Coordinates of C-alpha atoms in Angstrom, one line a residue:
M163 CA -79.9 46.3 -3.2
Y164 CA -79.1 43.4 -0.7
G165 CA -81.4 45.0 2.1
R166 CA -80.4 45.5 5.5
Y167 CA -81.5 44.5 9.1
T168 CA -83.8 47.2 10.6
Q169 CA -83.9 45.4 14.1
D170 CA -82.6 42.9 16.1
L171 CA -83.6 39.3 15.2
G172 CA -84.5 38.5 18.8
T173 CA -86.7 41.5 19.2
F174 CA -88.3 40.7 15.9
A175 CA -89.1 37.1 17.0
K176 CA -90.7 38.3 20.3
D177 CA -92.8 40.9 18.6
E178 CA -93.9 38.2 15.8
A179 CA -94.8 35.9 18.6
A180 CA -96.8 38.4 20.4
R181 CA -98.6 39.4 17.3
L182 CA -99.6 35.8 16.5
R183 CA -100.9 35.2 20.0
L184 CA -103.2 38.3 19.6
Q185 CA -104.4 37.1 16.3
E186 CA -105.3 33.7 17.6
G187 CA -107.0 35.2 20.7
D188 CA -104.6 33.5 23.2
T189 CA -104.0 35.3 26.3
P190 CA -101.0 34.1 28.2
R191 CA -101.9 32.6 31.5
P192 CA -99.4 31.3 34.0
R193 CA -100.0 27.6 34.4
R194 CA -98.3 25.1 36.5
P195 CA -96.9 22.3 34.4
S196 CA -99.1 19.3 34.3
E197 CA -96.3 16.9 35.4
L198 CA -96.2 18.9 38.8
L199 CA -99.9 18.8 39.6
E200 CA -99.5 15.3 41.2
Y201 CA -96.7 16.7 43.6
T202 CA -99.0 19.5 44.8
Q203 CA -101.5 17.3 46.7
G204 CA -101.0 17.0 50.3
R205 CA -99.5 18.9 53.2
C206 CA -95.8 18.7 51.9
G207 CA -96.8 19.4 48.3
P208 CA -95.0 22.8 48.0
C209 CA -91.8 21.2 49.3
R210 CA -92.1 18.3 46.9
V211 CA -92.5 20.8 44.1
C212 CA -89.5 22.9 45.2
A213 CA -87.3 19.7 45.4
L214 CA -88.2 18.5 41.9
Q215 CA -87.5 22.0 40.5
C216 CA -84.0 22.1 42.2
Q217 CA -83.4 18.6 41.0
R218 CA -84.2 19.8 37.4
F219 CA -82.1 22.8 37.8
L220 CA -79.1 20.8 38.9
I221 CA -79.7 18.4 36.0
S222 CA -79.7 21.2 33.6
K223 CA -76.5 22.6 35.0
V224 CA -74.8 19.2 34.3
G225 CA -75.1 19.9 30.7
E226 CA -73.1 23.1 30.8
D227 CA -69.7 23.3 29.5
W228 CA -67.6 24.1 32.5
V229 CA -69.1 21.1 34.3
F230 CA -68.1 19.0 31.2
L231 CA -64.7 20.4 31.3
I232 CA -64.1 19.9 35.0
L233 CA -65.0 16.3 34.9
L234 CA -62.8 15.9 31.9
G235 CA -59.9 17.4 33.5
L236 CA -60.4 15.4 36.7
V237 CA -60.7 12.1 35.1
M238 CA -57.7 12.6 32.8
A239 CA -55.5 13.8 35.7
L240 CA -56.5 10.7 37.8
V241 CA -55.7 8.5 34.7
S242 CA -52.3 10.2 34.2
W243 CA -51.2 10.0 37.8
A244 CA -52.4 6.4 38.2
M245 CA -50.4 5.5 34.9
D246 CA -47.3 7.3 36.0
F247 CA -47.6 5.4 39.3
A248 CA -48.0 2.1 37.6
I249 CA -45.2 2.8 35.2
A250 CA -42.9 3.8 38.0
T251 CA -43.6 0.6 39.9
C252 CA -42.8 -1.4 36.9
L253 CA -39.6 0.3 36.2
Q254 CA -38.6 -0.1 39.9
A255 CA -39.5 -3.7 39.8
Q256 CA -37.0 -4.1 36.8
K257 CA -34.3 -2.2 38.9
W258 CA -35.0 -4.4 41.9
M259 CA -34.6 -7.6 39.9
Y260 CA -31.4 -6.2 38.2
G261 CA -29.9 -5.2 41.5
G262 CA -30.9 -8.3 43.3
L263 CA -28.9 -10.6 40.9
D264 CA -25.6 -8.6 40.9
T265 CA -23.8 -11.8 41.9
N266 CA -24.4 -13.4 38.5
V267 CA -24.1 -11.4 35.2
L268 CA -25.9 -14.1 33.1
L269 CA -28.9 -14.1 35.6
Q270 CA -28.8 -10.1 35.5
Y271 CA -28.9 -10.3 31.7
M272 CA -31.8 -12.7 31.7
A273 CA -33.9 -10.5 34.1
W274 CA -32.9 -7.2 32.1
V275 CA -34.1 -8.7 28.8
T276 CA -37.0 -11.0 29.8
Y277 CA -38.8 -8.4 31.9
P278 CA -39.4 -5.8 29.1
T279 CA -40.0 -8.5 26.5
V280 CA -42.8 -9.9 28.5
L281 CA -44.3 -6.5 29.0
I282 CA -44.2 -5.6 25.4
T283 CA -45.5 -8.8 24.2
F284 CA -48.3 -8.6 26.5
S285 CA -49.3 -5.0 25.4
A286 CA -49.1 -6.0 21.9
G287 CA -51.2 -9.1 22.4
F288 CA -53.7 -7.4 24.6
T289 CA -54.1 -4.5 22.2
Q290 CA -54.4 -6.7 19.2
I291 CA -57.2 -8.9 20.7
L292 CA -59.3 -6.1 22.5
A293 CA -58.9 -3.1 20.1
P294 CA -56.3 -2.9 17.4
Q295 CA -57.3 0.8 16.9
A296 CA -55.4 1.5 20.1
V297 CA -52.0 0.8 18.4
G298 CA -49.8 3.7 17.9
S299 CA -49.9 7.5 18.8
G300 CA -53.5 8.3 18.1
I301 CA -52.7 11.9 17.0
P302 CA -52.9 11.1 13.2
E303 CA -56.2 9.7 13.8
M304 CA -57.4 12.7 15.9
K305 CA -56.4 15.0 13.0
T306 CA -58.5 13.0 10.7
I307 CA -61.6 12.9 13.0
L308 CA -61.4 16.6 13.7
R309 CA -61.5 17.2 9.9
G310 CA -65.0 15.7 10.1
V311 CA -64.1 12.1 9.0
V312 CA -65.9 9.4 10.9
L313 CA -63.4 6.6 12.0
K314 CA -65.2 3.6 13.6
E315 CA -64.2 2.3 17.1
Y316 CA -61.4 4.9 17.6
L317 CA -63.4 6.7 20.5
T318 CA -65.0 3.7 22.2
L319 CA -64.6 2.3 25.7
K320 CA -62.9 -0.7 24.4
T321 CA -60.4 1.3 22.7
F322 CA -59.9 3.5 25.9
V323 CA -59.3 0.4 28.1
A324 CA -56.9 -1.1 25.5
K325 CA -54.9 2.1 25.1
V326 CA -54.6 2.7 28.9
I327 CA -53.3 -0.8 29.8
G328 CA -51.2 -1.3 26.7
L329 CA -49.6 2.1 27.2
T330 CA -48.8 1.4 30.8
C331 CA -47.1 -1.8 29.9
A332 CA -45.3 -0.5 27.1
L333 CA -43.7 2.4 29.1
G334 CA -43.1 0.2 32.1
S335 CA -40.9 -1.9 30.0
G336 CA -38.3 0.9 29.7
M337 CA -38.4 1.0 25.9
P338 CA -37.7 4.3 24.2
L339 CA -41.3 5.2 23.7
G340 CA -43.5 8.4 24.6
K341 CA -46.8 9.0 26.3
E342 CA -47.8 12.4 25.0
G343 CA -49.5 11.4 21.6
P344 CA -51.3 8.4 23.1
F345 CA -52.5 10.7 25.9
V346 CA -54.2 13.0 23.2
H347 CA -56.0 10.1 22.0
I348 CA -56.9 8.8 25.6
A349 CA -58.4 12.4 26.4
S350 CA -60.3 12.5 23.3
M351 CA -61.8 9.0 24.0
C352 CA -62.6 10.3 27.6
A353 CA -64.3 13.3 26.3
A354 CA -66.4 11.3 23.8
L355 CA -67.4 8.8 26.5
L356 CA -68.3 11.7 28.7
S357 CA -70.5 13.1 26.1
R358 CA -72.3 9.9 25.6
F359 CA -72.9 9.8 29.4
L360 CA -73.9 13.4 29.8
S361 CA -76.3 13.1 26.8
L362 CA -78.6 11.0 29.1
F363 CA -79.4 14.2 31.0
G364 CA -80.4 16.1 27.7
G365 CA -79.6 16.1 24.1
F366 CA -77.2 18.9 24.5
Y367 CA -74.1 16.8 23.8
E368 CA -75.8 14.8 20.8
N369 CA -74.8 17.7 18.6
E370 CA -72.0 16.8 16.4
A371 CA -70.5 20.2 16.2
R372 CA -70.5 20.3 20.0
N373 CA -68.7 16.9 20.1
I374 CA -66.0 18.3 17.8
E375 CA -65.5 21.3 20.0
M376 CA -65.1 19.1 23.0
L377 CA -62.7 16.8 21.2
A378 CA -60.5 19.9 20.4
A379 CA -60.3 20.8 24.1
A380 CA -59.7 17.1 24.9
C381 CA -56.5 17.3 22.8
A382 CA -55.2 20.1 24.9
V383 CA -56.0 18.2 28.1
G384 CA -54.1 15.2 27.0
V385 CA -50.9 17.2 26.7
G386 CA -51.5 19.4 29.8
C387 CA -52.0 16.5 32.1
C388 CA -49.1 14.6 30.5
F389 CA -46.4 17.2 31.3
A390 CA -48.2 19.5 33.7
A391 CA -48.0 22.2 30.7
P392 CA -51.4 23.6 30.2
I393 CA -50.4 26.6 28.0
G394 CA -48.0 24.6 25.9
G395 CA -50.7 21.8 25.7
V396 CA -53.3 24.0 24.2
L397 CA -50.8 25.5 21.6
F398 CA -49.5 22.1 20.7
S399 CA -53.1 20.7 20.2
I400 CA -53.8 23.7 18.1
E401 CA -50.7 23.2 16.0
V402 CA -50.8 19.4 15.5
T403 CA -54.6 18.6 15.3
S404 CA -56.3 21.6 13.8
T405 CA -55.8 23.4 10.4
F406 CA -58.5 25.9 11.3
F407 CA -59.1 26.6 15.1
A408 CA -62.3 28.2 16.4
V409 CA -61.3 30.8 18.8
R410 CA -64.5 30.2 20.8
N411 CA -62.8 26.9 21.7
Y412 CA -59.8 28.7 23.3
W413 CA -61.2 29.2 26.8
R414 CA -62.3 25.5 26.9
G415 CA -58.8 24.2 26.1
F416 CA -57.1 26.4 28.6
F417 CA -59.8 25.8 31.4
A418 CA -59.7 22.2 31.1
A419 CA -55.9 21.8 30.7
T420 CA -55.2 24.0 33.4
F421 CA -57.4 22.1 35.8
S422 CA -56.1 18.7 34.7
A423 CA -52.5 19.9 35.2
F424 CA -53.4 21.4 38.7
I425 CA -55.1 18.1 39.8
F426 CA -52.1 16.1 38.4
R427 CA -49.4 18.0 40.4
V428 CA -51.8 18.1 43.4
L429 CA -51.8 14.3 43.4
A430 CA -48.0 14.1 43.2
V431 CA -47.9 16.3 46.4
W432 CA -50.5 14.1 48.1
N433 CA -48.5 11.0 47.2
K434 CA -45.5 12.8 48.7
D435 CA -43.7 12.6 45.4
E436 CA -43.0 16.5 45.7
E437 CA -43.1 18.8 48.5
T438 CA -45.2 21.4 46.7
I439 CA -46.5 22.1 43.3
T440 CA -43.5 22.7 41.0
A441 CA -42.4 22.0 37.5
L442 CA -42.0 18.4 36.3
F443 CA -38.3 18.8 35.5
K444 CA -37.3 21.9 37.7
T445 CA -34.0 23.6 36.5
R446 CA -32.0 26.2 38.5
F447 CA -30.1 27.9 35.9
R448 CA -28.6 31.5 37.0
L449 CA -31.0 34.2 36.1
D450 CA -28.7 37.2 36.3
F451 CA -26.8 36.1 33.2
P452 CA -28.0 33.1 31.7
F453 CA -26.0 33.0 28.4
D454 CA -24.0 35.6 26.5
L455 CA -24.8 36.9 23.1
Q456 CA -21.7 35.3 21.6
E457 CA -23.3 32.0 22.3
L458 CA -26.3 32.5 20.1
P459 CA -24.5 31.1 17.0
A460 CA -24.0 27.9 18.9
F461 CA -27.7 27.9 19.7
A462 CA -28.6 28.4 16.0
V463 CA -26.3 25.5 15.2
I464 CA -28.3 23.4 17.5
G465 CA -31.4 24.4 15.7
I466 CA -30.3 23.9 12.2
A467 CA -28.7 20.4 13.1
S468 CA -32.0 19.5 14.8
G469 CA -33.9 20.4 11.7
F470 CA -31.8 17.9 9.7
G471 CA -32.0 15.4 12.6
G472 CA -35.9 15.6 12.8
A473 CA -36.1 15.1 9.0
L474 CA -33.9 12.2 9.2
F475 CA -35.8 10.6 12.1
V476 CA -39.2 11.0 10.2
Y477 CA -37.5 9.5 7.1
L478 CA -36.0 6.6 8.9
N479 CA -39.2 5.8 10.7
R480 CA -41.2 5.7 7.4
K481 CA -38.6 3.6 5.5
I482 CA -38.7 1.1 8.4
V483 CA -42.4 0.8 8.2
Q484 CA -42.4 0.7 4.3
F485 CA -39.8 -2.0 4.4
M486 CA -41.7 -4.3 6.5
R487 CA -44.7 -3.9 4.4
R488 CA -43.1 -4.1 0.8
Q489 CA -41.2 -7.4 1.9
K490 CA -43.9 -9.9 1.1
T491 CA -42.2 -12.9 2.8
I492 CA -41.6 -11.0 6.0
N493 CA -45.0 -9.4 6.0
R494 CA -46.9 -12.6 5.7
F495 CA -44.7 -14.2 8.3
L496 CA -45.3 -11.3 10.7
M497 CA -49.0 -11.3 10.1
K498 CA -49.0 -14.9 11.3
K499 CA -46.7 -14.4 14.2
R500 CA -48.0 -10.9 15.3
L501 CA -46.1 -11.0 18.6
L502 CA -42.8 -12.0 17.3
F503 CA -41.7 -8.5 15.8
P504 CA -42.3 -6.7 19.1
A505 CA -40.6 -9.3 21.0
L506 CA -37.7 -9.3 18.7
V507 CA -37.3 -5.5 18.6
T508 CA -37.5 -5.5 22.4
L509 CA -34.9 -8.1 22.8
I510 CA -32.5 -6.4 20.5
I511 CA -32.8 -2.9 22.3
S512 CA -32.7 -4.4 25.8
T513 CA -29.4 -6.4 24.8
L514 CA -27.8 -3.3 23.6
T515 CA -28.9 -1.3 26.7
F516 CA -27.7 -3.9 29.2
P517 CA -25.6 -1.8 31.6
P518 CA -22.7 -4.3 32.2
G519 CA -22.5 -4.7 28.4
F520 CA -22.7 -2.0 25.7
G521 CA -25.1 0.1 27.8
Q522 CA -22.2 1.2 30.1
F523 CA -21.3 3.5 27.1
M524 CA -24.7 5.1 26.8
A525 CA -26.0 5.3 30.5
G526 CA -28.2 2.3 29.6
Q527 CA -29.5 1.8 33.3
L528 CA -31.3 5.3 33.4
T529 CA -34.9 5.8 32.7
Q530 CA -36.1 8.4 30.3
K531 CA -37.0 10.8 33.4
D532 CA -33.7 10.2 35.0
T533 CA -31.8 10.9 31.7
L534 CA -33.7 14.2 31.4
V535 CA -32.9 15.1 35.1
T536 CA -29.1 14.4 34.5
L537 CA -29.1 16.2 31.1
F538 CA -30.7 19.3 32.5
D539 CA -28.0 19.4 35.2
N540 CA -26.4 22.8 36.0
Q541 CA -22.8 21.8 36.4
T542 CA -20.4 20.9 33.8
W543 CA -19.5 17.4 33.5
A544 CA -16.0 17.5 31.9
K545 CA -13.5 20.1 31.1
Q546 CA -11.0 19.7 28.2
G547 CA -12.5 16.3 27.9
L548 CA -11.2 14.8 31.1
S549 CA -14.0 12.9 32.8
D550 CA -12.1 12.8 36.1
E551 CA -12.5 16.6 36.7
F552 CA -16.0 16.3 37.8
E553 CA -17.4 14.4 40.9
Y554 CA -20.3 12.2 39.6
L555 CA -22.9 12.0 42.3
G556 CA -26.1 9.9 42.4
I557 CA -27.6 9.0 39.0
L558 CA -25.0 11.1 37.1
E559 CA -22.6 8.1 37.8
A560 CA -24.3 6.4 35.0
W561 CA -22.6 8.8 32.5
R562 CA -19.0 8.0 33.9
H563 CA -16.9 5.4 32.2
P564 CA -13.2 4.6 33.3
R565 CA -11.9 4.2 29.8
S566 CA -13.9 6.9 27.9
N567 CA -14.8 10.6 28.4
V568 CA -18.4 12.1 28.6
F569 CA -18.2 13.2 24.8
I570 CA -17.9 9.5 23.6
T571 CA -20.7 8.6 26.0
L572 CA -23.0 11.3 24.6
V573 CA -22.3 10.5 21.1
V574 CA -22.9 6.8 21.5
F575 CA -26.1 7.8 23.3
I576 CA -27.5 9.9 20.6
L577 CA -26.5 7.7 17.7
M578 CA -27.9 4.5 19.4
K579 CA -31.1 6.2 20.9
F580 CA -31.9 7.7 17.5
W581 CA -32.2 4.5 15.4
M582 CA -33.7 2.8 18.6
S583 CA -36.5 5.1 19.0
A584 CA -37.2 5.2 15.3
L585 CA -37.4 1.4 15.3
A586 CA -39.2 1.1 18.8
T587 CA -42.1 3.5 17.5
T588 CA -42.9 1.0 14.7
I589 CA -43.9 -1.7 17.3
P590 CA -47.8 -2.3 17.3
V591 CA -48.4 -1.1 20.8
P592 CA -49.8 2.2 22.0
C593 CA -46.9 4.6 22.1
G594 CA -45.7 7.9 21.0
A595 CA -42.5 9.3 19.8
F596 CA -42.4 12.8 21.5
M597 CA -40.5 11.9 24.6
P598 CA -37.8 9.7 22.9
V599 CA -37.1 12.6 20.7
F600 CA -37.1 15.1 23.3
V601 CA -34.5 13.2 25.2
I602 CA -32.2 12.7 22.2
G603 CA -32.6 16.4 21.5
A604 CA -31.5 17.2 25.1
A605 CA -28.5 14.8 24.7
F606 CA -27.4 16.6 21.6
G607 CA -27.7 20.0 23.2
R608 CA -25.8 18.7 26.2
L609 CA -23.0 17.5 23.8
V610 CA -22.7 21.0 22.2
G611 CA -22.9 22.5 25.6
E612 CA -20.2 20.4 27.0
S613 CA -18.0 21.1 23.9
M614 CA -18.5 24.8 24.3
A615 CA -17.5 24.6 28.1
A616 CA -14.4 22.6 27.0
W617 CA -13.4 25.2 24.4
F618 CA -14.1 28.0 26.6
P619 CA -13.4 26.9 30.2
D620 CA -13.6 30.4 31.5
G621 CA -16.5 31.5 29.7
I622 CA -16.8 33.9 26.8
H623 CA -18.0 37.0 28.5
T624 CA -15.8 40.0 27.6
D625 CA -16.3 42.1 30.8
S626 CA -14.4 41.7 34.0
N627 CA -17.0 39.3 35.4
I628 CA -16.6 35.7 34.3
Y629 CA -19.8 33.6 33.7
R630 CA -19.0 30.0 32.9
I631 CA -21.1 28.3 30.2
V632 CA -24.2 26.3 31.4
P633 CA -24.4 23.1 29.4
G634 CA -27.9 22.4 30.9
G635 CA -29.3 25.3 29.1
Y636 CA -28.0 23.9 25.7
A637 CA -29.8 20.7 26.5
V638 CA -33.1 22.5 27.1
V639 CA -32.6 24.2 23.6
G640 CA -31.8 21.1 21.9
A641 CA -34.7 19.1 23.4
A642 CA -37.2 21.9 22.3
A643 CA -35.6 22.2 18.8
L644 CA -35.5 18.4 17.9
S645 CA -38.9 17.8 19.1
G646 CA -40.3 20.7 17.3
A647 CA -38.5 19.6 14.1
V648 CA -40.1 16.1 14.4
T649 CA -43.7 17.5 15.0
H650 CA -43.5 20.7 13.0
T651 CA -44.5 22.8 16.0
V652 CA -43.3 25.8 17.7
S653 CA -45.1 25.2 20.8
T654 CA -42.5 22.9 22.1
A655 CA -40.7 26.0 23.3
V656 CA -43.6 26.8 25.6
I657 CA -43.7 23.1 26.7
V658 CA -40.1 23.4 27.7
F659 CA -40.5 26.5 29.8
E660 CA -43.3 24.9 31.6
L661 CA -41.4 21.6 32.1
T662 CA -38.3 23.2 33.5
G663 CA -40.0 26.2 35.3
Q664 CA -37.6 28.9 33.9
I665 CA -37.7 31.1 30.9
S666 CA -34.2 32.4 31.1
H667 CA -33.4 30.7 27.8
I668 CA -36.4 31.9 26.0
L669 CA -34.5 33.8 23.2
P670 CA -32.1 30.8 22.3
V671 CA -34.9 28.3 22.5
M672 CA -37.1 30.3 20.1
I673 CA -34.3 30.9 17.7
A674 CA -33.5 27.1 17.5
V675 CA -37.1 26.1 17.4
I676 CA -37.9 28.4 14.5
L677 CA -34.6 27.3 12.5
A678 CA -35.3 23.6 13.2
N679 CA -38.8 23.9 11.9
A680 CA -37.7 25.9 8.8
V681 CA -35.1 23.1 7.8
A682 CA -37.5 20.2 8.8
Q683 CA -40.4 21.4 6.9
S684 CA -38.4 21.9 3.7
L685 CA -37.3 18.3 3.8
Q686 CA -39.9 16.1 5.3
P687 CA -43.6 16.0 6.4
S688 CA -44.2 15.9 10.2
L689 CA -44.2 12.7 11.9
Y690 CA -47.9 12.6 12.2
D691 CA -48.4 13.6 8.6
S692 CA -46.0 10.7 7.7
I693 CA -47.9 8.3 9.6
I694 CA -51.1 9.6 8.0
R695 CA -49.7 8.7 4.6
I696 CA -48.5 5.4 5.5
K697 CA -51.9 4.3 7.0
K698 CA -53.7 6.0 4.0
L699 CA -56.0 7.8 6.3
P700 CA -58.7 10.0 4.7
Y701 CA -56.9 13.3 5.4
L702 CA -55.4 16.0 3.0
P703 CA -52.2 17.1 4.4
E704 CA -50.6 20.6 3.7
L705 CA -48.5 20.6 0.3
G706 CA -45.4 22.1 2.2
W707 CA -42.6 24.1 0.7
G708 CA -41.8 23.8 -3.1
H709 CA -45.4 22.8 -4.0
H710 CA -47.0 26.2 -4.2
E711 CA -47.9 25.9 -7.8
K712 CA -50.1 22.8 -7.2
Y713 CA -52.6 25.3 -5.5
N714 CA -53.6 26.4 -8.9
V715 CA -54.6 22.7 -9.9
R716 CA -58.4 22.6 -10.4
V717 CA -60.7 19.7 -9.8
E718 CA -61.4 19.5 -13.5
D719 CA -57.8 18.8 -14.1
I720 CA -57.7 15.7 -12.3
M721 CA -61.3 14.3 -12.6
V722 CA -62.0 11.5 -14.9
R723 CA -64.7 12.5 -17.6
D724 CA -65.7 9.3 -19.2
I725 CA -67.6 7.8 -16.3
R726 CA -69.7 4.7 -16.8
Y727 CA -73.1 5.3 -15.2
V728 CA -76.5 3.6 -14.5
T729 CA -79.9 5.0 -15.4
L730 CA -83.1 4.4 -13.7
N731 CA -84.6 2.6 -16.8
C732 CA -81.5 0.8 -18.0
K733 CA -82.1 -2.7 -19.3
Y734 CA -80.2 -5.8 -18.7
R735 CA -78.0 -5.5 -21.7
D736 CA -77.1 -2.0 -20.8
L737 CA -76.3 -3.0 -17.2
Q738 CA -74.2 -5.9 -18.2
Q739 CA -72.2 -3.7 -20.7
V740 CA -71.5 -1.2 -17.8
L741 CA -70.2 -4.0 -15.6
H742 CA -68.0 -5.4 -18.2
S743 CA -66.5 -2.1 -19.3
T744 CA -65.5 -0.8 -15.8
K745 CA -64.1 -2.1 -12.6
M746 CA -65.3 0.8 -10.4
K747 CA -66.5 -0.3 -6.9
N748 CA -69.4 2.2 -7.0
L749 CA -71.5 3.3 -10.0
P750 CA -73.2 6.5 -10.3
L751 CA -76.9 6.4 -10.6
V752 CA -78.5 9.1 -12.9
E753 CA -82.1 9.9 -13.7
S754 CA -81.7 9.6 -17.5
A755 CA -79.1 9.9 -20.2
E756 CA -80.5 13.1 -21.4
S757 CA -80.9 15.0 -18.0
M758 CA -77.9 13.4 -16.4
I759 CA -79.4 14.4 -12.9
L760 CA -77.2 12.6 -10.2
L761 CA -79.5 10.7 -7.9
G762 CA -76.8 8.8 -5.8
S763 CA -74.5 5.8 -6.3
I764 CA -74.8 2.0 -6.0
E765 CA -72.3 -0.5 -5.1
R766 CA -71.0 -2.9 -7.8
T767 CA -71.7 -5.8 -5.3
Q768 CA -75.3 -4.6 -4.8
V769 CA -76.0 -4.6 -8.7
G770 CA -74.5 -8.1 -8.7
A771 CA -76.8 -9.2 -6.1
L772 CA -79.8 -7.6 -7.7
L773 CA -79.0 -9.3 -11.0
S774 CA -78.6 -12.7 -9.3
N775 CA -82.0 -12.1 -7.6
Q776 CA -83.8 -11.0 -10.7
L777 CA -82.3 -13.7 -13.0
S778 CA -82.4 -16.6 -10.7
P779 CA -84.2 -19.9 -11.6
Q780 CA -86.8 -19.5 -8.7
R781 CA -87.6 -15.9 -10.0
R782 CA -88.0 -17.3 -13.6
L783 CA -90.3 -20.2 -12.4
L784 CA -92.3 -17.7 -10.4
T785 CA -92.7 -15.3 -13.3
L786 CA -93.9 -18.2 -15.6
R787 CA -96.2 -19.4 -13.1
Q788 CA -97.8 -15.9 -12.8
K789 CA -98.2 -15.9 -16.8
V790 CA -100.0 -18.9 -16.8
L791 CA -102.4 -18.1 -13.9
S792 CA -103.1 -14.6 -15.2
E793 CA -106.6 -14.4 -16.3
D794 CA -106.2 -11.6 -18.9
G795 CA -103.2 -13.2 -20.3
H796 CA -101.4 -10.0 -20.1
R797 CA -97.5 -10.2 -20.8
L798 CA -95.0 -8.4 -18.8
S799 CA -93.9 -5.3 -20.6
D800 CA -90.2 -5.9 -20.8
S801 CA -87.2 -7.2 -18.7
S802 CA -86.1 -3.7 -17.5
I803 CA -84.6 -3.2 -14.1
R804 CA -85.6 -0.2 -12.1
F805 CA -83.8 1.2 -9.2
Q806 CA -85.7 2.8 -6.1
V807 CA -84.4 6.0 -5.1

């Protein structure tokens, strides 16, 4: 009934081509290309021809996928390493200024507050002047672009420069901001620019479908070179940016992300930051008995609480933005003074984290990297709530306070960093929210772990062997759970394993992440979908839980049926009536009222310009002059207006 293929399509095409050649009487003769004839002259002609053919072969290989992916991974690894080096230099400069003024607390405060305020203000101003599209994470825009929507200026060189410099200054200020989301945008811009460059060697990368595939691979590279986590990067990019993922892109993402992560860690070894290639936040949890089965309820509690916390973070972030936009007075004032809001937010956060002030109750002098290193520490900080039972060494000294125990410090840290991060991510600078949420989750897990260690100082293993509780493992579980709840992803578990270099807590991490996602998805959209709704990007998000009945809604149920339209032969009176009866920005153009064949649409402004042109005094005078000068005295048929299709 439907027919069937009797032979391979390629074989059929070859046979058909041979048959047509025989019919036309063409006999295939091997001919040297005409453009090579000029190189065959002379004694060195064969050498020149061979060199030209080799050159063409190499140029053709440049257009292959693996060359493009190697270039993408190499460039992104260099960008990531250079940015990390610049950020570390900025943070070290702040510590140097703060430590050099230890004789005067007022000067210390001025240096502690002024330094990040200047960097954030510069980042906001530079980004606003050069490319406002670089503001924010960039993942919501990439989700929209990968759906096939064209967003102007989001993948240009100008936006790339603004994103890199703005993000470096923002993270160098020490504010609770992240780099993972912006790096997905940076990698996508790098892929788009590389595609334009390689298209000079051939039209291979001018294909739109090809560019979408490379952008999907670039999203994985952004996460891979940011955390040196290629596997988690690929899975995270699939979960966050793609609704339907083409399996043929799988190897591209893994290849580019692995190469980028490898080069990123090799550069760290070359710069003598590391002795060898290792995990970014290497942990040394015991492997023989990492946790007891009786601890699983505590891990489940971490997951459920992280789900509520992730939903609350998304809700708080959205309410802050909506409050700023709905208050007309504040909105108009901030539109005129664009740099005032980021400077004010930075001033407040810096004041609260000042180490001799309130920052002493929340380890304010630690950077995000140092904070994670201390939270993933193997040893128990306190037993029975007494802070003097543990010898704090090095950067762990920041968590010690003579008049409070570690539990109060962790609670204050979690509460303060929670609203600070939600507020800081609304600043109009290139920034993400993954890393601050990751740190908050690690602190919450550490709090639960320290509480378990205090309640069960000898462990809860029932056999003759005694294994103490490891609070660092709880911190790993909390970090994965809260970040997964905010982003609605499960791949944060894999990212955590690659970050720490251990999978000893794979079962607790998976339990906590799944529970956190179940709770968060039932309460709020993901942070990226929330931003899409705030920015009103042309993207249809998932309906989520509790809205499955809406899948049965048809287009005819929501379409407007009584639509005013314009026909090809409509007269001025009809057109004027259409314009007065509707306020639509675009009017449908049909062939006639009887056929109702849609030919296209015309903007309301174009119709107005057309009427102004047709009915202008100059046009009327010209028409009268033509009537007078006409030899046959023939009159114009009517005043109808026609549209050209």
